[in-house]
Amino acid sequence: MGTTVFLKPNINFGDIMTKLWGGRFSKGTHKLVEKFTNSIHFDYKLAKYDVLGSLAHIDILKKAKLLNVREHKKIQSALKAILKTIENETFKIDLSFEDIHSYIQHLVEIKTGKAGLKLHTCRSRNDQVALDVKAYTLDNLFYTQKNIEHLIESLEKLATKNRELIIPGFTHLQHAIPVSIIEYFSAYIQMLSRDHQRLYNAAMNIDLTLGAGALAGTFIPAGYYQHKNSSFLMDIEPTKNSLDAVSDRDFIIESLNTLATIGMHLSRLAEDMILWSTQEFDFINIDDAFCTGSSLMPQKKNPDVLELVRGYSGRLFGNLTNVLTMMKGLPLSYNRDMQLDKEPLFDSFEIVQKELAVLTELFKNVEFKKENIEIQLEDESLYATDLSDYLVQNGVAFKDAHKIIGHLIQHKLANTVKIKNMSDSELKKFHPTLNERIVNKIINPKTSINSKKSLKK
Ligand code: ARG
């Protein structure tokens, strides 16, 4: 298989052949240690970035005259062939390897023989893994941005379709003041737009570098590491500080922080929709295709998608805490602990991308139950602030106006009367400027919405 170069004659062939190291060991690794330390079962997701990184690396080696044209060509064709299998999804992973980096090195050796043995020149997996994860992160930050754009579009469409709709606004989950559905969804669009910017900011803080070696740099001059025209979203630069380059995971923490924030926003959106779809609210109907049933209760139609979106936020916060805790107190530079950064990172990207995709479709299929919403809007307490605003605009001090309308609401509740049905003389007892015509004008969702002038259009 062309890999015997890693072996010492006295070492069990099967144990050590797949590793990038082994020369100084007099025994093969214990099976339990292999199982415990291997990462290929999750870092295979870096395969594409690892190959692209190696393609850049061999260009650097060629420039530095560490690979001749023929060797470069041979390794390049092998890497390109591997890349093709990754892209067309025929790439097979051998889980007996330590990690994806060792496996790809091995594949190159099989394809190129002796030339492949030079691939890892002036390179350590410490530097390689940092580049791979950064490239993965960049791709996924931009992909998640696209997902966010789609959800924003879906929310905008739903809001525009129902642009005349007014709903009760809530604070403390109690009726507060009416709000338009446009204003309501635009609140979530604001959150998602900030998230979109956060993803961009996280991407802008990433620099793709090579040349750190294991931790101290390599003998190749920095200029050779200036690598343009790579297939990455950014050019590769020479490493500014080799210790930092192999041990920095800020970009992962920043991405996880942003993903946790997105998850928090989506969980709030999900919770509002869960409430709105209850029998008690009954503001919306979620399409059957986006709900699930009960194995026992035949009548049930449950908003499980939204509940999972709400629930996944726990995992997203956990993944951030996980990596922060793993990094805390690690001495410079690379430590194997850092291998554990990948599962939470991949998990959070995958969760958020799935959530954004399913919510984009779900919102295309939400119907508002306008009659039920209108019944809720008849609650006169929703207009108490508008009534007090009216008094203020007629010269009453705010604190007095607040008290007067408070008494009016108390009277209404105690006597189960509608303010709209009170006579002029009854109303005037509360304040001389109040009368039937005025309160009937004010206690109206449209009037309430139109009276708000402070918002920037
Ligand atoms: N799989 C390892 C990781 O993800 C690669 C780096 C191993 N480096 C080392 N010095 N053992 O971190």
Coordinates of C-alpha atoms and ligand atoms in Angstrom, one line a residue:
M1 CA 0.0 0.0 0.0
G2 CA 3.1 2.3 -0.1
T3 CA 2.8 3.3 3.5
T4 CA 5.5 1.1 5.1
V5 CA 7.8 4.1 5.4
F6 CA 6.1 4.9 8.7
L7 CA 6.9 1.5 10.1
K8 CA 9.8 0.1 12.1
P9 CA 10.4 -3.5 11.3
N10 CA 9.5 -4.6 14.8
I11 CA 6.2 -2.8 14.9
N12 CA 2.9 -4.5 14.2
F13 CA 2.0 -3.4 10.7
G14 CA -1.8 -3.3 11.2
D15 CA -1.5 -1.1 14.2
I16 CA 0.6 1.7 12.9
M17 CA 0.3 1.9 9.2
T18 CA -2.4 4.5 9.1
K19 CA -0.7 7.0 11.4
L20 CA 1.4 10.1 10.5
W21 CA 3.8 9.2 13.4
G22 CA 5.2 6.2 15.1
G23 CA 9.0 6.1 14.5
R24 CA 9.9 6.6 18.2
F25 CA 7.4 4.1 19.5
S26 CA 8.4 0.6 20.3
K27 CA 4.8 -0.6 20.4
G28 CA 1.6 -0.1 18.6
T29 CA -1.1 2.0 20.2
H30 CA -3.6 0.3 22.5
K31 CA -6.9 -0.2 20.8
L32 CA -8.7 1.7 23.5
V33 CA -6.4 4.6 23.1
E34 CA -7.0 4.6 19.4
K35 CA -10.7 4.6 19.9
F36 CA -10.4 7.3 22.5
T37 CA -8.1 9.7 20.5
N38 CA -9.4 9.2 16.9
S39 CA -11.4 12.0 15.4
I40 CA -12.0 10.9 11.9
H41 CA -15.7 10.0 12.7
F42 CA -16.4 13.7 13.0
D43 CA -13.5 15.6 11.3
Y44 CA -14.2 13.8 8.0
K45 CA -16.5 16.9 7.5
L46 CA -13.3 18.8 6.9
A47 CA -12.2 16.6 4.0
K48 CA -12.8 19.2 1.3
Y49 CA -11.0 21.9 3.1
D50 CA -8.1 19.6 3.9
V51 CA -7.6 18.8 0.3
L52 CA -7.9 22.5 -0.7
G53 CA -5.4 23.4 2.0
S54 CA -3.0 20.7 0.7
L55 CA -3.4 22.0 -2.8
A56 CA -2.2 25.4 -1.6
H57 CA 0.5 23.8 0.5
I58 CA 2.1 22.0 -2.4
D59 CA 2.1 25.2 -4.4
I60 CA 4.1 26.8 -1.6
L61 CA 6.4 23.7 -1.5
K62 CA 7.0 24.0 -5.2
K63 CA 7.8 27.7 -5.0
A64 CA 10.2 26.9 -2.2
K65 CA 11.8 24.2 -4.4
L66 CA 10.9 21.5 -1.9
L67 CA 8.8 19.7 -4.6
N68 CA 9.9 19.6 -8.3
V69 CA 7.4 20.2 -11.1
R70 CA 6.8 16.5 -11.6
E71 CA 6.2 15.7 -7.9
H72 CA 4.0 18.7 -7.6
K73 CA 1.9 17.6 -10.6
K74 CA 1.6 14.1 -9.3
I75 CA 0.4 15.2 -5.9
Q76 CA -1.8 17.8 -7.4
S77 CA -3.6 15.3 -9.6
A78 CA -4.0 12.9 -6.7
L79 CA -5.5 15.7 -4.5
K80 CA -7.8 16.8 -7.4
A81 CA -9.0 13.3 -7.9
I82 CA -9.8 13.0 -4.2
L83 CA -11.6 16.4 -4.3
K84 CA -13.7 15.1 -7.1
T85 CA -14.9 12.2 -5.1
I86 CA -15.7 14.5 -2.2
E87 CA -17.7 16.8 -4.5
N88 CA -19.6 14.0 -6.2
E89 CA -20.1 12.3 -2.8
T90 CA -18.4 9.0 -3.6
F91 CA -15.6 9.8 -1.1
K92 CA -15.3 6.8 1.2
I93 CA -14.0 7.3 4.7
D94 CA -11.9 4.7 6.4
L95 CA -12.7 5.1 10.1
S96 CA -9.6 3.2 11.2
F97 CA -7.5 6.3 10.5
E98 CA -6.7 8.7 13.3
D99 CA -8.1 11.7 11.6
I100 CA -9.1 13.1 8.2
H101 CA -5.6 14.6 7.7
S102 CA -3.9 11.3 8.2
Y103 CA -6.4 9.6 5.9
I104 CA -6.0 12.1 3.0
Q105 CA -2.2 11.9 3.4
H106 CA -2.6 8.1 3.1
L107 CA -4.8 8.4 -0.1
V108 CA -2.2 10.7 -1.7
E109 CA 0.6 8.2 -0.9
I110 CA -1.4 5.4 -2.5
K111 CA -1.9 7.4 -5.6
T112 CA 1.6 9.0 -5.9
G113 CA 4.0 6.6 -4.2
K114 CA 7.2 8.3 -3.2
A115 CA 6.1 11.9 -4.2
G116 CA 3.3 11.7 -1.6
L117 CA 5.9 11.2 1.1
K118 CA 6.8 14.9 0.7
L119 CA 3.3 16.3 1.1
H120 CA 3.7 16.9 4.8
T121 CA 7.0 18.8 4.4
C122 CA 7.1 21.8 6.7
R123 CA 3.6 21.1 7.9
S124 CA 2.0 20.0 11.2
R125 CA -1.5 19.0 11.7
N126 CA -1.7 21.8 14.2
D127 CA -1.4 24.4 11.5
Q128 CA -3.4 22.3 9.0
V129 CA -6.4 21.7 11.3
A130 CA -6.6 25.5 12.1
L131 CA -6.6 26.3 8.4
D132 CA -9.2 23.6 7.6
V133 CA -11.6 24.6 10.4
K134 CA -11.2 28.3 9.5
A135 CA -12.1 27.5 5.9
Y136 CA -15.0 25.4 7.0
T137 CA -16.2 28.2 9.3
L138 CA -16.0 30.8 6.6
D139 CA -18.1 28.7 4.1
N140 CA -20.7 28.0 6.8
L141 CA -20.9 31.6 8.0
F142 CA -21.7 32.7 4.5
Y143 CA -24.1 29.8 3.9
T144 CA -25.9 30.6 7.2
Q145 CA -26.2 34.2 6.0
K146 CA -28.0 33.0 2.9
N147 CA -30.3 30.9 5.1
I148 CA -31.1 34.0 7.2
E149 CA -31.9 36.0 4.0
H150 CA -34.4 33.3 3.0
L151 CA -36.2 33.4 6.3
I152 CA -36.3 37.2 6.3
E153 CA -37.9 37.0 2.8
S154 CA -40.4 34.5 4.0
L155 CA -41.4 36.7 7.0
E156 CA -41.6 39.8 4.8
K157 CA -43.9 38.0 2.4
L158 CA -46.2 36.8 5.2
A159 CA -46.3 40.3 6.8
T160 CA -47.0 42.0 3.4
K161 CA -49.7 39.5 2.6
N162 CA -51.4 40.5 5.8
R163 CA -50.3 44.1 5.9
E164 CA -53.7 45.4 7.1
L165 CA -53.7 43.0 10.1
I166 CA -53.5 44.5 13.6
I167 CA -52.9 42.3 16.6
P168 CA -52.9 42.9 20.3
G169 CA -49.3 43.8 21.4
F170 CA -48.1 42.2 24.6
T171 CA -45.8 43.0 27.5
H172 CA -45.6 40.5 30.3
L173 CA -47.8 38.4 28.0
Q174 CA -50.7 40.7 29.0
H175 CA -52.6 42.8 26.6
A176 CA -50.7 46.1 26.1
I177 CA -51.3 48.2 23.0
P178 CA -52.3 47.1 19.4
V179 CA -49.5 46.7 16.9
S180 CA -49.5 46.0 13.2
I181 CA -48.4 42.7 11.9
I182 CA -45.8 44.5 9.8
E183 CA -44.3 46.0 12.9
Y184 CA -44.4 42.6 14.7
F185 CA -42.6 40.6 12.1
S186 CA -40.2 43.5 11.4
A187 CA -39.0 43.1 15.0
Y188 CA -37.8 39.6 14.2
I189 CA -36.4 40.8 10.9
Q190 CA -34.4 43.4 12.9
M191 CA -33.0 40.6 15.1
L192 CA -32.2 38.4 12.1
S193 CA -30.5 41.4 10.3
R194 CA -28.3 41.9 13.3
D195 CA -27.5 38.2 13.2
H196 CA -26.7 38.5 9.5
Q197 CA -24.2 41.2 10.3
R198 CA -22.8 39.2 13.2
L199 CA -22.1 36.3 10.9
Y200 CA -20.3 38.7 8.5
N201 CA -18.3 40.2 11.4
A202 CA -17.2 36.8 12.5
A203 CA -16.1 36.0 8.9
M204 CA -14.1 39.2 8.7
N205 CA -12.2 38.3 11.9
I206 CA -10.9 35.1 10.3
D207 CA -7.6 35.1 8.5
L208 CA -6.4 32.1 6.6
T209 CA -2.8 31.6 7.4
L210 CA -0.1 28.9 6.9
G211 CA 3.5 28.6 8.0
A212 CA 3.1 28.1 11.7
G213 CA 4.4 24.5 11.5
A214 CA 3.8 22.7 14.8
L215 CA 4.1 25.9 16.8
A216 CA 7.3 27.7 15.9
G217 CA 7.2 28.4 12.2
T218 CA 9.0 26.7 9.3
F219 CA 12.2 27.3 7.3
I220 CA 10.2 28.4 4.3
P221 CA 10.4 32.3 4.0
A222 CA 7.1 34.1 4.8
G223 CA 6.7 35.5 1.3
Y224 CA 6.1 32.0 -0.1
Y225 CA 3.1 31.6 2.2
Q226 CA 1.4 34.5 0.4
H227 CA -1.0 32.4 -1.7
K228 CA -3.5 33.9 -4.1
N229 CA -6.0 32.2 -6.3
S230 CA -6.8 29.5 -3.8
S231 CA -10.2 27.9 -3.9
F232 CA -10.9 29.3 -0.5
L233 CA -13.0 32.4 0.1
M234 CA -9.9 34.3 1.1
D235 CA -6.2 34.3 0.1
I236 CA -3.8 32.6 2.4
E237 CA -1.3 34.8 4.3
P238 CA 1.9 34.0 6.2
T239 CA 1.3 33.4 9.9
K240 CA 1.8 36.5 12.1
N241 CA 2.4 34.5 15.3
S242 CA 2.9 30.8 15.1
L243 CA 2.0 30.0 18.7
D244 CA -1.3 31.9 18.3
A245 CA -2.0 30.4 14.9
V246 CA -2.0 26.8 16.1
S247 CA -3.9 27.6 19.4
D248 CA -6.4 30.3 18.5
R249 CA -10.0 29.2 18.6
D250 CA -11.6 32.6 18.9
F251 CA -13.2 32.3 15.5
I252 CA -15.0 29.2 16.7
I253 CA -16.2 30.9 19.9
E254 CA -17.3 33.9 17.9
S255 CA -19.2 31.7 15.5
L256 CA -20.8 29.7 18.3
N257 CA -21.7 32.9 20.0
T258 CA -23.5 34.2 16.9
L259 CA -25.2 30.8 16.3
A260 CA -26.4 30.8 19.9
T261 CA -27.8 34.3 19.5
I262 CA -29.6 33.2 16.3
G263 CA -31.0 30.2 18.2
M264 CA -32.2 32.4 21.0
H265 CA -34.0 34.7 18.5
L266 CA -35.5 31.7 16.7
S267 CA -36.7 30.2 19.9
R268 CA -38.5 33.4 20.7
L269 CA -40.1 33.5 17.3
A270 CA -41.0 29.8 17.7
E271 CA -42.5 30.5 21.2
D272 CA -44.7 33.3 19.8
M273 CA -46.0 31.0 17.1
I274 CA -46.6 28.1 19.6
L275 CA -48.7 30.5 21.7
W276 CA -50.5 31.9 18.7
S277 CA -51.5 28.4 17.6
T278 CA -52.9 27.3 20.9
Q279 CA -56.7 27.0 21.3
E280 CA -56.5 29.9 23.9
F281 CA -54.9 32.4 21.4
D282 CA -56.0 30.8 18.1
F283 CA -54.4 33.5 16.0
I284 CA -52.8 31.3 13.4
N285 CA -53.1 28.1 11.6
I286 CA -49.9 26.3 10.8
D287 CA -50.1 24.0 7.7
D288 CA -50.6 20.3 8.5
A289 CA -47.4 19.5 6.7
F290 CA -45.5 21.4 9.4
C291 CA -47.2 19.8 12.4
T292 CA -47.2 16.4 13.9
G293 CA -49.8 14.2 15.6
S294 CA -50.2 12.1 18.8
S295 CA -50.0 8.4 19.0
L296 CA -52.8 8.3 21.5
M297 CA -55.0 11.4 21.1
P298 CA -56.6 11.4 17.7
Q299 CA -57.5 15.1 17.7
K300 CA -54.0 16.4 18.2
K301 CA -52.1 18.7 15.9
N302 CA -48.9 19.7 17.6
P303 CA -46.3 22.4 16.7
D304 CA -43.3 20.1 17.2
V305 CA -41.2 21.9 14.6
L306 CA -41.4 25.1 16.6
E307 CA -40.9 23.2 19.9
L308 CA -37.7 21.7 18.6
V309 CA -36.5 25.1 17.4
R310 CA -37.2 26.3 21.0
G311 CA -35.5 23.3 22.5
Y312 CA -32.4 23.3 20.3
S313 CA -31.4 26.7 21.7
G314 CA -30.2 24.7 24.8
R315 CA -27.8 22.8 22.6
L316 CA -26.6 25.9 20.9
F317 CA -25.8 27.6 24.2
G318 CA -24.2 24.4 25.5
N319 CA -21.9 24.2 22.5
L320 CA -20.7 27.7 23.1
T321 CA -20.1 27.0 26.8
N322 CA -18.5 23.7 25.9
V323 CA -15.7 25.4 23.7
L324 CA -15.2 28.3 26.1
T325 CA -14.7 25.9 29.0
M326 CA -12.5 23.6 26.9
M327 CA -10.2 26.6 26.0
K328 CA -10.1 28.1 29.4
G329 CA -6.7 27.8 31.0
L330 CA -5.1 25.9 28.2
P331 CA -1.3 26.6 28.1
L332 CA 0.2 27.7 24.8
S333 CA 0.3 26.4 22.2
Y334 CA -1.6 23.4 20.7
N335 CA -3.2 20.9 23.0
R336 CA -5.2 17.9 22.0
D337 CA -8.1 19.2 24.0
M338 CA -8.7 21.5 20.9
Q339 CA -9.7 18.5 18.8
L340 CA -12.9 18.7 20.7
D341 CA -13.8 22.1 19.2
K342 CA -15.2 20.5 16.0
E343 CA -18.3 18.6 17.1
P344 CA -19.9 21.6 18.9
L345 CA -19.0 23.8 15.9
F346 CA -20.4 21.4 13.3
D347 CA -23.4 20.7 15.5
S348 CA -24.3 24.4 15.9
F349 CA -24.0 25.2 12.2
E350 CA -26.1 22.2 11.3
I351 CA -28.8 23.0 13.8
V352 CA -29.1 26.6 12.9
Q353 CA -29.1 25.9 9.1
K354 CA -31.8 23.2 9.6
E355 CA -33.8 25.6 11.7
L356 CA -33.6 28.4 9.3
A357 CA -34.5 26.2 6.3
V358 CA -37.6 24.6 8.0
L359 CA -38.8 27.9 9.4
T360 CA -38.5 29.5 5.9
E361 CA -41.0 26.9 4.6
L362 CA -43.2 26.9 7.6
F363 CA -43.8 30.7 7.4
K364 CA -44.9 30.3 3.8
N365 CA -47.8 28.3 5.1
V366 CA -49.1 30.3 8.1
E367 CA -52.6 31.5 7.9
F368 CA -54.0 34.2 10.2
K369 CA -57.4 33.7 11.9
K370 CA -58.5 37.3 11.5
E371 CA -61.9 36.8 13.2
N372 CA -60.3 35.5 16.4
I373 CA -57.8 38.3 16.4
E374 CA -60.6 40.9 15.9
I375 CA -62.4 39.5 19.0
Q376 CA -59.2 40.0 21.0
L377 CA -58.9 43.5 19.7
E378 CA -62.3 44.3 21.3
D379 CA -60.6 44.3 24.7
E380 CA -60.9 48.0 25.6
S381 CA -57.9 47.8 28.0
L382 CA -55.7 47.7 24.9
Y383 CA -56.7 51.4 24.3
A384 CA -56.1 52.7 27.8
T385 CA -52.8 54.3 26.9
D386 CA -54.4 55.9 23.8
L387 CA -57.1 57.3 26.1
S388 CA -54.6 58.7 28.5
D389 CA -52.6 60.1 25.4
Y390 CA -55.8 61.9 24.4
L391 CA -56.0 63.6 27.8
V392 CA -52.4 64.5 27.7
Q393 CA -52.9 66.1 24.3
N394 CA -55.7 68.1 25.9
G395 CA -53.6 69.6 28.6
V396 CA -53.9 67.0 31.4
A397 CA -50.6 66.2 33.2
F398 CA -49.5 62.7 32.3
K399 CA -49.6 61.4 35.9
D400 CA -53.2 62.7 36.3
A401 CA -54.2 61.3 32.9
H402 CA -52.8 57.9 33.9
K403 CA -54.8 58.0 37.2
I404 CA -58.0 59.1 35.5
I405 CA -57.9 56.3 32.8
G406 CA -56.9 53.8 35.5
H407 CA -60.1 54.7 37.4
L408 CA -62.1 54.4 34.2
I409 CA -60.7 50.9 33.6
Q410 CA -61.3 50.0 37.2
H411 CA -64.9 51.2 36.8
K412 CA -65.4 49.2 33.6
L413 CA -64.0 46.0 35.2
A414 CA -65.9 46.3 38.4
N415 CA -69.2 47.0 36.7
T416 CA -68.6 44.8 33.6
V417 CA -69.5 47.7 31.3
K418 CA -68.0 48.7 28.0
I419 CA -66.4 52.1 27.9
K420 CA -67.8 52.5 24.4
N421 CA -71.3 52.1 25.8
M422 CA -71.0 54.6 28.6
S423 CA -73.0 57.8 28.3
D424 CA -71.4 61.3 27.9
S425 CA -72.4 62.2 31.5
E426 CA -70.9 59.0 32.9
L427 CA -67.7 59.7 30.9
K428 CA -67.5 63.3 32.0
K429 CA -67.3 62.2 35.6
F430 CA -63.9 60.9 34.8
H431 CA -62.8 64.0 32.8
P432 CA -64.7 66.8 31.1
T433 CA -63.0 66.2 27.7
L434 CA -64.2 62.6 27.5
N435 CA -67.4 61.8 25.6
E436 CA -69.0 59.0 23.7
R437 CA -67.9 60.2 20.3
I438 CA -64.3 60.6 21.4
V439 CA -64.0 57.2 23.2
N440 CA -65.5 55.4 20.2
K441 CA -63.0 57.1 18.0
I442 CA -60.1 56.2 20.2
I443 CA -61.1 52.6 21.0
N444 CA -60.3 51.4 17.6
P445 CA -57.3 49.4 16.4
K446 CA -56.7 51.5 13.3
T447 CA -56.9 54.8 15.2
S448 CA -54.4 53.3 17.7
I449 CA -51.9 52.3 15.0
N450 CA -52.3 55.6 13.1
S451 CA -51.7 57.6 16.3
K452 CA -48.1 56.3 16.6
K453 CA -45.9 58.8 14.7
S454 CA -42.5 58.2 16.4
L455 CA -41.3 55.4 14.3
K456 CA -38.7 56.0 11.6
K457 CA -40.1 54.8 8.3
Ligands
ARG1 N1 -7.1 15.6 14.9 C1 -6.3 16.6 15.6 C2 -7.1 17.9 15.9 O1 -8.2 18.0 15.5 C3 -5.2 17.0 14.6 C4 -4.0 17.6 15.3 C5 -3.2 16.6 16.0 N2 -2.0 17.2 16.4 C6 -1.2 16.7 17.3 N3 -0.1 17.3 17.7 N4 -1.5 15.5 17.9 O2 -6.7 18.7 16.7

